[in-house]
């Protein structure tokens, strides 16, 4: 697969993971309200599942939130599970929240 490049694409409200050729490998979508960012969905293309792409997207998204001082609401089940194993981001995460209707 080579190098995975993660890029924030704010006009699409998502981070994109692409390979050296520019092929889209996966995305993590978000919604920003003030200083809160809700990560809503992580999707990795079937040909690239189980190769660490989701984890790289999760780390990039969390590092971006950390750099911008945002509170994270992990709506996405993948990200929520990933965060259970990455306690270095605990201080950014709003673990008690209500679903937006």
Coordinates of C-alpha atoms in Angstrom, one line a residue:
X1 CA 0.0 0.0 0.0
X2 CA 2.9 2.4 0.6
X3 CA 2.5 5.7 2.4
X4 CA -0.9 6.8 3.6
X5 CA -1.5 10.5 3.5
X6 CA -4.3 12.0 5.7
X7 CA -5.8 15.3 4.6
X8 CA -8.5 17.4 6.2
X9 CA -11.1 18.3 3.5
X10 CA -13.3 20.9 5.3
X11 CA -15.5 21.5 2.3
X12 CA -16.6 17.9 2.6
X13 CA -16.5 17.7 6.4
X14 CA -14.1 14.8 6.4
X15 CA -10.5 13.6 6.6
X16 CA -9.4 11.5 3.7
X17 CA -6.8 8.8 3.5
X18 CA -5.1 8.4 0.2
X19 CA -2.2 6.3 -1.1
X20 CA 0.8 7.5 -3.2
X21 CA -1.3 7.4 -6.3
X22 CA -4.0 9.5 -4.8
X23 CA -6.5 6.6 -4.5
X24 CA -9.0 7.2 -1.8
X25 CA -8.5 4.5 0.9
X26 CA -11.0 5.8 3.5
X27 CA -12.6 8.7 5.3
X28 CA -13.7 9.9 8.7
X29 CA -16.6 12.4 8.6
X30 CA -17.3 15.1 11.2
X31 CA -19.5 17.9 12.2
X32 CA -18.1 21.0 13.9
X33 CA -20.3 23.2 16.3
X34 CA -18.3 25.9 18.0
X35 CA -15.4 24.2 19.8
X36 CA -17.0 20.7 19.6
X37 CA -16.2 18.3 16.9
X38 CA -18.4 15.2 16.4
X39 CA -16.8 12.4 14.4
X40 CA -19.8 10.7 12.8
X41 CA -18.5 7.9 10.6
X42 CA -15.3 6.0 9.5
X43 CA -15.3 4.2 6.3
X44 CA -12.4 2.3 4.8
X45 CA -12.6 1.0 1.2
X46 CA -13.1 -2.8 1.2
X47 CA -9.7 -3.5 -0.6
X48 CA -7.9 -1.6 2.2
X49 CA -9.6 -2.9 5.3
X50 CA -7.5 -4.4 8.1
X51 CA -4.4 -2.6 6.9
X52 CA -4.4 0.2 9.6
X53 CA -6.1 2.9 7.5
X54 CA -8.9 3.3 10.0
X55 CA -6.4 3.7 12.8
X56 CA -4.4 6.3 10.9
X57 CA -7.6 8.3 10.2
X58 CA -8.6 8.1 13.9
X59 CA -5.1 9.3 15.0
X60 CA -5.0 12.1 12.5
X61 CA -8.5 13.3 13.4
X62 CA -7.7 13.2 17.2
X63 CA -4.4 15.0 16.7
X64 CA -6.2 17.7 14.7
X65 CA -8.8 18.1 17.5
X66 CA -6.0 18.3 20.0
X67 CA -4.1 20.9 18.0
X68 CA -7.3 23.0 17.7
X69 CA -8.3 22.6 21.3
X70 CA -11.6 20.9 20.4
X71 CA -13.8 18.7 22.5
X72 CA -14.5 15.4 20.7
X73 CA -17.8 13.6 20.6
X74 CA -17.1 10.1 19.2
X75 CA -20.5 9.2 17.6
X76 CA -18.7 6.7 15.2
X77 CA -18.5 3.2 16.8
X78 CA -15.1 2.6 15.2
X79 CA -13.6 5.7 16.7
X80 CA -15.2 5.1 20.0
X81 CA -13.7 1.6 20.2
X82 CA -10.3 3.0 19.0
X83 CA -10.3 5.5 21.8
X84 CA -10.9 2.7 24.3
X85 CA -7.3 1.6 23.5
X86 CA -5.7 5.1 23.1
X87 CA -6.1 6.7 26.5
X88 CA -3.7 9.5 25.6
X89 CA -6.7 11.3 24.1
X90 CA -9.1 10.8 27.1
X91 CA -8.9 14.5 28.0
X92 CA -10.3 15.5 24.7
X93 CA -13.3 13.2 24.7
X94 CA -16.8 13.9 25.9
X95 CA -17.8 10.5 27.0
X96 CA -21.2 11.5 28.4
X97 CA -23.4 13.0 25.6
X98 CA -26.8 12.8 24.2
X99 CA -27.5 11.9 20.6
X100 CA -28.5 14.8 18.4
X101 CA -32.0 14.3 17.1

